[in-house]
CSV table of C-alpha atoms in Angstrom, one decimal:
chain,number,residue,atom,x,y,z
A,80,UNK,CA,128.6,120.3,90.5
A,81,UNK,CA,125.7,118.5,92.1
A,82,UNK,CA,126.5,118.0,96.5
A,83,UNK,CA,125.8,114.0,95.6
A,84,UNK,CA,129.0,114.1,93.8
A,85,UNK,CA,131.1,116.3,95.9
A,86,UNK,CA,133.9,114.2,98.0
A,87,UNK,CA,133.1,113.6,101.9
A,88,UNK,CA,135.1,115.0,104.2
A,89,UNK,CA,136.3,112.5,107.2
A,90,UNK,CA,134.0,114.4,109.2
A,91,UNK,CA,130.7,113.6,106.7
A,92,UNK,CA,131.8,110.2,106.9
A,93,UNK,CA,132.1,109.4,110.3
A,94,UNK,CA,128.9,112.0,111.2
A,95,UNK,CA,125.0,110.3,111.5
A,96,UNK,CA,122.7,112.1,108.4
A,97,UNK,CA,121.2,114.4,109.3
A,98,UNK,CA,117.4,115.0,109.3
A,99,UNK,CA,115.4,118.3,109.1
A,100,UNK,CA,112.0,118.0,109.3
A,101,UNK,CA,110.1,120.8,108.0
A,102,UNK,CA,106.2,121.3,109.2
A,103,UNK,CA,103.6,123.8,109.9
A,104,UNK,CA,103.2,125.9,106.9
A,105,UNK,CA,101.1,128.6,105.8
A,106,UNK,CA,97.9,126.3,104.5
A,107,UNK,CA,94.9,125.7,106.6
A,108,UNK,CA,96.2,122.6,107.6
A,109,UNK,CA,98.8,123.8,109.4
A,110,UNK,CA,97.9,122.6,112.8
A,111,UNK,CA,97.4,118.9,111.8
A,112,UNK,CA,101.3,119.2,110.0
A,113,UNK,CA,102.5,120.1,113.4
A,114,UNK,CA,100.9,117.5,115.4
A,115,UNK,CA,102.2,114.9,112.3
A,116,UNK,CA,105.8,116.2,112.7
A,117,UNK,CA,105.2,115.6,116.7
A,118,UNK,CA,104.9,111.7,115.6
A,119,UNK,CA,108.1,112.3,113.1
A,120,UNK,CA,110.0,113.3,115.7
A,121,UNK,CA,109.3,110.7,118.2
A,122,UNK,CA,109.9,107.6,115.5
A,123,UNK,CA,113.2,109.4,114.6
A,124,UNK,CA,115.9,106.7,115.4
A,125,UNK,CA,118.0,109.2,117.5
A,126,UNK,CA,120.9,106.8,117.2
A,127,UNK,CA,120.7,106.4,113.8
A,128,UNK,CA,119.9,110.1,112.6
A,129,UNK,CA,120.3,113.3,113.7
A,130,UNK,CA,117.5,115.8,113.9
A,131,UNK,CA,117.0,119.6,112.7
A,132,UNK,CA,113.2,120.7,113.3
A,133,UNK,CA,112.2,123.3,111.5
A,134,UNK,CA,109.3,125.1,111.7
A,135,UNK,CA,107.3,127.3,109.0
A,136,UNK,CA,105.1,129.9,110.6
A,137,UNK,CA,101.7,130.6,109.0
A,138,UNK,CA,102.5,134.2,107.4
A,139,UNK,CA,105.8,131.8,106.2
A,140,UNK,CA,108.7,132.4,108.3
A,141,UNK,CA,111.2,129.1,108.5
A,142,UNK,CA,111.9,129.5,112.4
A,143,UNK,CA,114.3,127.0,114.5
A,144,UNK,CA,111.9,125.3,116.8
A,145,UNK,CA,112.3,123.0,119.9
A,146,UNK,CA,113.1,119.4,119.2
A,147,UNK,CA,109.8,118.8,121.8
A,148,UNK,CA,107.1,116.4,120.3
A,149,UNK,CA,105.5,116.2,123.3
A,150,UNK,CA,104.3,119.9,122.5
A,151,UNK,CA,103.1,119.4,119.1
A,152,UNK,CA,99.5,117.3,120.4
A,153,UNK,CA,96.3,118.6,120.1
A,154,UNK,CA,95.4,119.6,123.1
A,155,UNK,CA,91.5,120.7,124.5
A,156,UNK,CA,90.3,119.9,120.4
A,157,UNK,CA,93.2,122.9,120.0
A,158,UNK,CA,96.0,122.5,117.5
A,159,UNK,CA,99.3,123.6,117.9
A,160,UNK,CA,100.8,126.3,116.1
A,161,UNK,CA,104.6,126.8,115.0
A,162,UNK,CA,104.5,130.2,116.6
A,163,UNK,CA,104.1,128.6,120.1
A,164,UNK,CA,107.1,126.5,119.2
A,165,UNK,CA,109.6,129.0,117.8
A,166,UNK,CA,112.4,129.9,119.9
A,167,UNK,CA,112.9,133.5,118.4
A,168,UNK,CA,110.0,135.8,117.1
A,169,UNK,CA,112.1,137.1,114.2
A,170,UNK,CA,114.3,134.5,114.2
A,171,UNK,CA,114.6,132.7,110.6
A,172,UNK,CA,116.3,129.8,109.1
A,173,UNK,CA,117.7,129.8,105.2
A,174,UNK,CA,118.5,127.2,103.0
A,175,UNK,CA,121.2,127.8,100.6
A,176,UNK,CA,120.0,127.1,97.0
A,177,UNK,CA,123.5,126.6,96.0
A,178,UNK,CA,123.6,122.9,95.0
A,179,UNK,CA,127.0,122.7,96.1
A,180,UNK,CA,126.4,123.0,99.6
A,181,UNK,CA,123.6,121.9,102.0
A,182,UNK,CA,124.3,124.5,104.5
A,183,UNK,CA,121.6,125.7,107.1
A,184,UNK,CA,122.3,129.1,108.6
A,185,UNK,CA,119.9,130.6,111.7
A,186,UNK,CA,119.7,135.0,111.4
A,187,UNK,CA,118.2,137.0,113.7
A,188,UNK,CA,117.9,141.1,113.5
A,189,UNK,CA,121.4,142.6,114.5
A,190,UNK,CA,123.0,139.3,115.2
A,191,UNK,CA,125.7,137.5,113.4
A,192,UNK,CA,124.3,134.3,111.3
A,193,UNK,CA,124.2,131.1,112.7
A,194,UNK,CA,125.4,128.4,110.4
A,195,UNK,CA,124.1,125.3,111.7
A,196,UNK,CA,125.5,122.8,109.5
A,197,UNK,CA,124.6,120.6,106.6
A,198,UNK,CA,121.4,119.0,106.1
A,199,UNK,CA,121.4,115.5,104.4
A,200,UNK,CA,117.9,115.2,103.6
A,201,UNK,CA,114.5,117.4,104.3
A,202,UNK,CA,111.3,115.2,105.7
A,203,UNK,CA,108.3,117.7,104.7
A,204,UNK,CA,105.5,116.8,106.5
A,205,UNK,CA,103.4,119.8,105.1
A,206,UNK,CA,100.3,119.3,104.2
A,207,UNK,CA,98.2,121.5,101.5
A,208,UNK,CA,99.6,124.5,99.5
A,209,UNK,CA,103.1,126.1,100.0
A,210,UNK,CA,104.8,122.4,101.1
A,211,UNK,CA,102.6,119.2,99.5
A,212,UNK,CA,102.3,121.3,96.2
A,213,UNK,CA,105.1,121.0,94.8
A,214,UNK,CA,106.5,124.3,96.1
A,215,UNK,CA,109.0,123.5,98.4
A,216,UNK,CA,110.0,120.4,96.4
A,217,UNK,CA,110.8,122.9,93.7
A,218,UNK,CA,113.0,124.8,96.1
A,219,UNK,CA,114.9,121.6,97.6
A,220,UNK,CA,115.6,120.6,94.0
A,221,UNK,CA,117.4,124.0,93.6
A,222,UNK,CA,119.1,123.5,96.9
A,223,UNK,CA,120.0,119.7,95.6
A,224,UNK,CA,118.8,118.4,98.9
A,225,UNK,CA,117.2,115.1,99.0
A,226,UNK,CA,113.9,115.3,100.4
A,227,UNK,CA,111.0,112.3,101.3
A,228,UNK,CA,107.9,111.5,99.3
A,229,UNK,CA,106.8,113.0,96.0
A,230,UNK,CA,108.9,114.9,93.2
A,231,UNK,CA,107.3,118.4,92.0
A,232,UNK,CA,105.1,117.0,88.8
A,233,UNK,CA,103.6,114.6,91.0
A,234,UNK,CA,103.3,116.9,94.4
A,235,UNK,CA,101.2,119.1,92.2
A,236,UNK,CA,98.7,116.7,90.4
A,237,UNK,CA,98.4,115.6,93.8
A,238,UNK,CA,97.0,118.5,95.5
A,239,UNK,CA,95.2,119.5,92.3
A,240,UNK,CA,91.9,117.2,92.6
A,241,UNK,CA,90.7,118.8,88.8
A,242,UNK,CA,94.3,116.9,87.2
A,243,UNK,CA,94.8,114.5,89.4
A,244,UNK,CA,91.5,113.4,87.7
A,245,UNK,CA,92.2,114.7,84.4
A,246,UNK,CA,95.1,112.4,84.8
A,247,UNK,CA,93.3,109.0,86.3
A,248,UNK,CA,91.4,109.5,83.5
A,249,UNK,CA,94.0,109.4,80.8
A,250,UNK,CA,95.3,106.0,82.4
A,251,UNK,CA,92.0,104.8,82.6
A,252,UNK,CA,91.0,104.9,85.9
A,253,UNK,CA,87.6,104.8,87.3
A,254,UNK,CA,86.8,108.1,88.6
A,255,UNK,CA,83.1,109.7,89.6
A,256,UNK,CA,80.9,112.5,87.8
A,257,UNK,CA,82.7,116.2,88.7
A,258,UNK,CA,82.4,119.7,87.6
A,259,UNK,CA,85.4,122.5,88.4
A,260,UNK,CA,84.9,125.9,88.4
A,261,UNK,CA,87.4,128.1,88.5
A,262,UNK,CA,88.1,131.3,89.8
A,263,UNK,CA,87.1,133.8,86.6
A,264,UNK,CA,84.4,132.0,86.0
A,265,UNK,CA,82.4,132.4,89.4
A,266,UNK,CA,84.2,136.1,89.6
A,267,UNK,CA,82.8,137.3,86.2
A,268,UNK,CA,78.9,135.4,86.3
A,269,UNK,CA,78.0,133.7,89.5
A,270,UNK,CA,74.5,133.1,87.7
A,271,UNK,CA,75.9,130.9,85.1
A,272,UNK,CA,78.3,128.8,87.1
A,273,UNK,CA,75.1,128.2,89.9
A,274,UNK,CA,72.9,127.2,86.6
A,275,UNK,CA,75.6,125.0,85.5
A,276,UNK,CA,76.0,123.3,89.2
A,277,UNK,CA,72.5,123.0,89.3
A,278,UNK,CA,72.6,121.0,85.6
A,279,UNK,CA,75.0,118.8,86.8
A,280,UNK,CA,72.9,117.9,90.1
A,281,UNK,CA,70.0,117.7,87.8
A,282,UNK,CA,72.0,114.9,85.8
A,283,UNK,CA,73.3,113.6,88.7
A,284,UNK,CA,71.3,113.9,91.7
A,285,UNK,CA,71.7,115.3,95.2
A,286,UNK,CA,73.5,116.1,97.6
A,287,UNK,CA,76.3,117.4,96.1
A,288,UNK,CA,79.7,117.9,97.6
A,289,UNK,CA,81.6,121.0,97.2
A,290,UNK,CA,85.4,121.3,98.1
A,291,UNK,CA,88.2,123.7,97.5
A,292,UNK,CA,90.4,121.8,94.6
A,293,UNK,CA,94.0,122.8,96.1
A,294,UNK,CA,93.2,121.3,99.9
A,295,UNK,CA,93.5,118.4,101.9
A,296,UNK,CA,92.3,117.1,105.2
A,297,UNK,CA,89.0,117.2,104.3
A,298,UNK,CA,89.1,121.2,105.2
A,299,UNK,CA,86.3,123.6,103.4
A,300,UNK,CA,84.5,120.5,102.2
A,301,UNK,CA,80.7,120.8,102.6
A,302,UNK,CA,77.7,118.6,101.7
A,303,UNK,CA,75.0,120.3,100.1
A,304,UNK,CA,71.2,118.3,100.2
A,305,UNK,CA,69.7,121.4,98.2
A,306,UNK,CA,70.2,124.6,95.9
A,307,UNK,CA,69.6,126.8,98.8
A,308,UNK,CA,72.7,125.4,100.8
A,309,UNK,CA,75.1,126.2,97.0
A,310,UNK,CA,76.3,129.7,98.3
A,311,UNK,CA,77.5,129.1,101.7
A,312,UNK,CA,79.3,125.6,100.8
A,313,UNK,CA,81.4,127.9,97.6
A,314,UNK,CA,82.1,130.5,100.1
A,315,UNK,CA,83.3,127.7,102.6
A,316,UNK,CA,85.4,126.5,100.1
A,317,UNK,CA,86.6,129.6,98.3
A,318,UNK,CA,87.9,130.6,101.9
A,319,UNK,CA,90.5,127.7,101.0
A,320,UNK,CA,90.6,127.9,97.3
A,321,UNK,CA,89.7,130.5,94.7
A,322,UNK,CA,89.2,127.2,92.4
A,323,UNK,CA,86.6,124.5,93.7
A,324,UNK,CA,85.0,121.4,92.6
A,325,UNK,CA,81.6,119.9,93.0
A,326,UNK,CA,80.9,115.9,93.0
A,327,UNK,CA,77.9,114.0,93.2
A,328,UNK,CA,77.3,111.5,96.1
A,329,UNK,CA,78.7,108.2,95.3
A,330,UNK,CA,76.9,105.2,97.4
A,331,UNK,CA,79.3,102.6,98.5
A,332,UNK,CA,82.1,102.1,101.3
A,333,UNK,CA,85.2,104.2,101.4
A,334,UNK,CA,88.0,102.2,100.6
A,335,UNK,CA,91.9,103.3,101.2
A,336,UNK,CA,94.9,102.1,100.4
A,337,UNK,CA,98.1,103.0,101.4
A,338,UNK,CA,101.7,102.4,98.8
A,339,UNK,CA,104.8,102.4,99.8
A,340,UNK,CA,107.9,102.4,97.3
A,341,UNK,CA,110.4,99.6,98.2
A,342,UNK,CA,113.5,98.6,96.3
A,343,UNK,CA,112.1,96.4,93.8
A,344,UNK,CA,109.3,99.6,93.3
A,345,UNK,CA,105.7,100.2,94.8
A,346,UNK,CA,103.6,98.1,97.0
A,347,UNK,CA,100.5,98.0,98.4
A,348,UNK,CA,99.2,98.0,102.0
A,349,UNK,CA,96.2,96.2,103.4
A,350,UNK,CA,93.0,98.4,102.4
A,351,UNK,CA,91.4,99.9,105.4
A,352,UNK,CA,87.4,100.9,105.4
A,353,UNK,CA,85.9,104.3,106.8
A,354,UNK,CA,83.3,103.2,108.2
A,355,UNK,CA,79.8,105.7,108.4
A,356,UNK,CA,80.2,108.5,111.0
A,357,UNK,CA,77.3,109.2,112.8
A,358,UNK,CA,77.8,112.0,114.6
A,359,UNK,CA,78.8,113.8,111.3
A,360,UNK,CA,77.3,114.2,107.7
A,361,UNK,CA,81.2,112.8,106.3
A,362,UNK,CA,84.1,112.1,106.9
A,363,UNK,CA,85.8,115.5,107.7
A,364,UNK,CA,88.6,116.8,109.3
A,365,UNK,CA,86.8,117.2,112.8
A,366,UNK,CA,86.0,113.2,112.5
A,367,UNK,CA,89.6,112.7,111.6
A,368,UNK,CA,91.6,114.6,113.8
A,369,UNK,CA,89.2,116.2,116.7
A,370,UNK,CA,87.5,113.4,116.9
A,371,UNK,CA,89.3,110.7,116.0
A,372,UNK,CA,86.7,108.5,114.0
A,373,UNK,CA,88.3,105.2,113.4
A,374,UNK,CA,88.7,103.2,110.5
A,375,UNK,CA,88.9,99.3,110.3
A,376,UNK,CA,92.3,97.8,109.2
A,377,UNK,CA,92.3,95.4,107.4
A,378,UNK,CA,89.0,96.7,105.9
A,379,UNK,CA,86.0,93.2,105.1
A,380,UNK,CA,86.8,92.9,101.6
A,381,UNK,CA,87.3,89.6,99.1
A,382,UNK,CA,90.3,88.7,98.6
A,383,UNK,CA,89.6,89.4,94.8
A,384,UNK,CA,88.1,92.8,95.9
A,385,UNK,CA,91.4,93.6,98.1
A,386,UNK,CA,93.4,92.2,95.1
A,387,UNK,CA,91.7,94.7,93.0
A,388,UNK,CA,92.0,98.0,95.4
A,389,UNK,CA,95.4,97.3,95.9
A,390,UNK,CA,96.1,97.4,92.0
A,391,UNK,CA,94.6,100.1,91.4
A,392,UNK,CA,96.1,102.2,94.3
A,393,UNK,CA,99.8,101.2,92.5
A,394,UNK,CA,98.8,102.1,88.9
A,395,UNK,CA,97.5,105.8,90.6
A,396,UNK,CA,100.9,105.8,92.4
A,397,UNK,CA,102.5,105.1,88.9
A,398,UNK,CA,100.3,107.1,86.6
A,399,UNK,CA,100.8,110.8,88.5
A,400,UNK,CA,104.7,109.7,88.6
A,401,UNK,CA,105.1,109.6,92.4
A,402,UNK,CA,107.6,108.5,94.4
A,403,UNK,CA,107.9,107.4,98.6
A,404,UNK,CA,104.6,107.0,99.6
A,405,UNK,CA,101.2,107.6,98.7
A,406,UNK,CA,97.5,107.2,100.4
A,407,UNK,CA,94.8,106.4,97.3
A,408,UNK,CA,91.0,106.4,98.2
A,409,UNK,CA,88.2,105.0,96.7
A,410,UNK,CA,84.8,103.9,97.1
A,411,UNK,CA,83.4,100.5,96.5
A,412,UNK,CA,80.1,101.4,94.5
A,413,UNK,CA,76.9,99.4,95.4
A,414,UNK,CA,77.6,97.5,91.6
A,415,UNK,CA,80.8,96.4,92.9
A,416,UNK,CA,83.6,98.3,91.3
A,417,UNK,CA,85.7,100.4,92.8
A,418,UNK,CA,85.8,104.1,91.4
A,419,UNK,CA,89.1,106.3,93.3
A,420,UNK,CA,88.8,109.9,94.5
A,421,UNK,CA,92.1,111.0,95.0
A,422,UNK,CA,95.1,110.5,95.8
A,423,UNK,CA,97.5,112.2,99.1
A,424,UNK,CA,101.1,112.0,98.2
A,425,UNK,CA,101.8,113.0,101.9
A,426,UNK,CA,98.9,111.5,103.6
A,427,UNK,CA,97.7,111.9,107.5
A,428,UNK,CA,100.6,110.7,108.9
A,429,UNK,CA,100.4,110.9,113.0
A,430,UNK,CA,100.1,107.7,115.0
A,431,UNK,CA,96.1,107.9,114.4
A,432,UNK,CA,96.1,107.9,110.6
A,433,UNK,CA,94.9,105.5,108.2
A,434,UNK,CA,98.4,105.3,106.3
A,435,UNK,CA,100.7,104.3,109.3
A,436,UNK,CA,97.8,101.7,110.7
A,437,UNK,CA,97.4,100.6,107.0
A,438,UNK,CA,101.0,99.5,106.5
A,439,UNK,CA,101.1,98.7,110.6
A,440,UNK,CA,99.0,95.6,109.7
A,441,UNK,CA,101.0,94.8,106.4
A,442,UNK,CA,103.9,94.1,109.0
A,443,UNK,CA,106.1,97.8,108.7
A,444,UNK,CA,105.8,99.5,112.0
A,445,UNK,CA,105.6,103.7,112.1
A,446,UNK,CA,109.1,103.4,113.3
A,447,UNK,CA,110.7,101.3,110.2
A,448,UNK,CA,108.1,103.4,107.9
A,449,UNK,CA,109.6,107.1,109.1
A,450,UNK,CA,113.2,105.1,108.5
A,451,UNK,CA,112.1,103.1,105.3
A,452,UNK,CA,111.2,107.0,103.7
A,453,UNK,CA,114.0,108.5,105.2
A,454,UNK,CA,116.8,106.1,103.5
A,455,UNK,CA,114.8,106.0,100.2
A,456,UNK,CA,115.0,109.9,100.0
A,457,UNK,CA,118.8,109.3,100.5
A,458,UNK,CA,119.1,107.2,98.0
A,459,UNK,CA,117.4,109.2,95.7
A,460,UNK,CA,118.7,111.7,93.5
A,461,UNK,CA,117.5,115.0,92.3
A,462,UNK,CA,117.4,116.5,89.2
A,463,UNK,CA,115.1,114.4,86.8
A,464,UNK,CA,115.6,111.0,87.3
């Protein structure tokens, strides 16, 4: 029997839901997932909800952590690390994956287990592999724990930039000149997959950029003017991800666009603009998070060119099947059209981010946005659906 369907208790029914908040991770982005559940944790309506942080260290222990945003900041251009945070060093939480019961239990070496008590619904605020992959959405379907943001089809096309575009294409969305090369193929003949990079920028053009295909936060992504500069951008990226694409320059303005899923389905947030960052070659993660570059909200656009972006980011939300919230970007080509790049089903989300100041100027504060995604994920069924 599924827990949706089991009878509350007069205890469940009286009690606030419970929220546990899941961050850190083993990815390379697990710095910037701990300084986004920091921002979680502070817009948590403590009267409204209670709170279970929990913490997932980078070799992937769940540890209970202090409920202390105010340690989860970067601090000195340093990010924080779940480690610092766990109260035990051996400590580790378990979720049951018995539907029938959302039961959280604590276990240390030698010590009796902890039960902690039900969780209502998990907000994973992992970003990159092993939490925005579909993974652990996989494992709180098992557990038949409603979670916030993306199912497990649409978690995975999401971090995977080679289907996401396989799939944009299929719907018919405009999407830039790529190649993939996956791991055999640069394993087995590195000669033949440079030649074939080097076609495509002969076709193309440089600079090229080369990313990892499973990653996020611009992390491992490197611009390359010439062949000489091919080998250290794939080691860069293979450091993230055995699998890594390569993309020609598009010229234009980078566009993004944030949806949201409401009752009557998804909307669309003002676009915002990324505006040129001089002191680096692109917009990467030290310009995002180190550095803070800014972006403009609302971003100069035509109302016909805002009408347009905005479609578009719904039918991506629509055509990789995702559900909460989604952060599409795109650029605005020098012809005029818009061509999109990808999509983050759990975009940058702390109080800097382009998502929360996107739908801050559509009129939802990051307050009523954590709550909006909390009570949608309650709502929400798993299971297919």
């Amino acid at each position: 029997m599924s827990s949706e369907n089991l009878p509350q208790s007069p205890e469940q029914q009286l009690r606030k839901p419970r929220v546990a908040v899941v961050f850190g991770g083993r990815s390379s982005e697990h710095g910037i997932s701990v300084v986004t559940a920091g921002a979680v944790l502070n817009a948590i309506d403590r009267t409204k909800y209670d709170v279970l942080p929990i913490g997932i260290t980078t070799d992937g222990r769940w540890a209970l952590t202090a409920d202390e945003p105010e340690r989860m900041a970067i601090a000195n251009r340093t990010m924080p690390d779940v480690a610092q945070l766990a109260e035990s060093e051996e400590g580790g939480v378990v979720l049951s994956v018995d539907p029938g019961s959302r039961e959280v239990v604590y276990t240390e070496p030698g010590a009796v287990p902890k039960a902690l008590g039900e969780v209502d619904v998990v907000f994973p605020v992992l970003h990159g592999p092993y939490g925005e992959d579909g993974t652990l959405q996989g494992l709180l379907e098992l557990s038949g724990v409603p979670y916030v943001g993306a199912g497990v089809l649409a978690s995975a096309v999401g971090q995977d930039k080679e289907y996401m575009k396989r799939v944009f294409t299929s719907f018919g969305l405009p999407v830039g000149p790529y190649l993939v090369v996956r791991p055999r193929e640069w394993e087995n003949d590195p000669a033949a997959a440079r030649e074939r990079i080097t076609g495509f920028a002969a076709e193309h053009g440089w600079p090229l950029f080369i990313k990892p295909a499973r990653a996020g936060s611009s992390i491992g992504i490197t611009k390359v003017e010439d062949a000489s500069g091919l080998d250290a951008a794939i080691e860069e990226a293979r450091r993230h991800d055995p699998k890594f694409l390569v993309e020609s320059l598009l010229r234009g303005r980078e566009i993004e666009c944030g949806v949201l899923e409401f009752e009557d389905g998804p909307r669309a947030s003002v676009p915002a603009e990324i505006p040129p960052v001089t002191a680096h070659d692109f917009y990467d993660f030290e310009a995002k998070y180190i550095d803070a570059a800014s972006g403009i909200v609302p971003a100069p656009l035509t109302e016909e060119q805002t009408a347009e972006v905005q479609r578009l980011a719904v039918e991506a939300f629509d055509a990789c099947s995702c559900e909460g919230l989604v952060r599409a970007d795109f650029f605005l080509t020098e012809d005029g059209g818009f061509v999109i790049n990808e999509i983050n089903t759990l975009p940058g989300f702390t109080p800097i981010s382009m998502y929360p100041r996107m739908w801050e100027e559509s009129g939802v504060s990051y307050p009523q946005l954590v709550d909006r995604l909390i009570q949608a994920a309650l709502t929400r069924p798993t299971g297919l659906r």
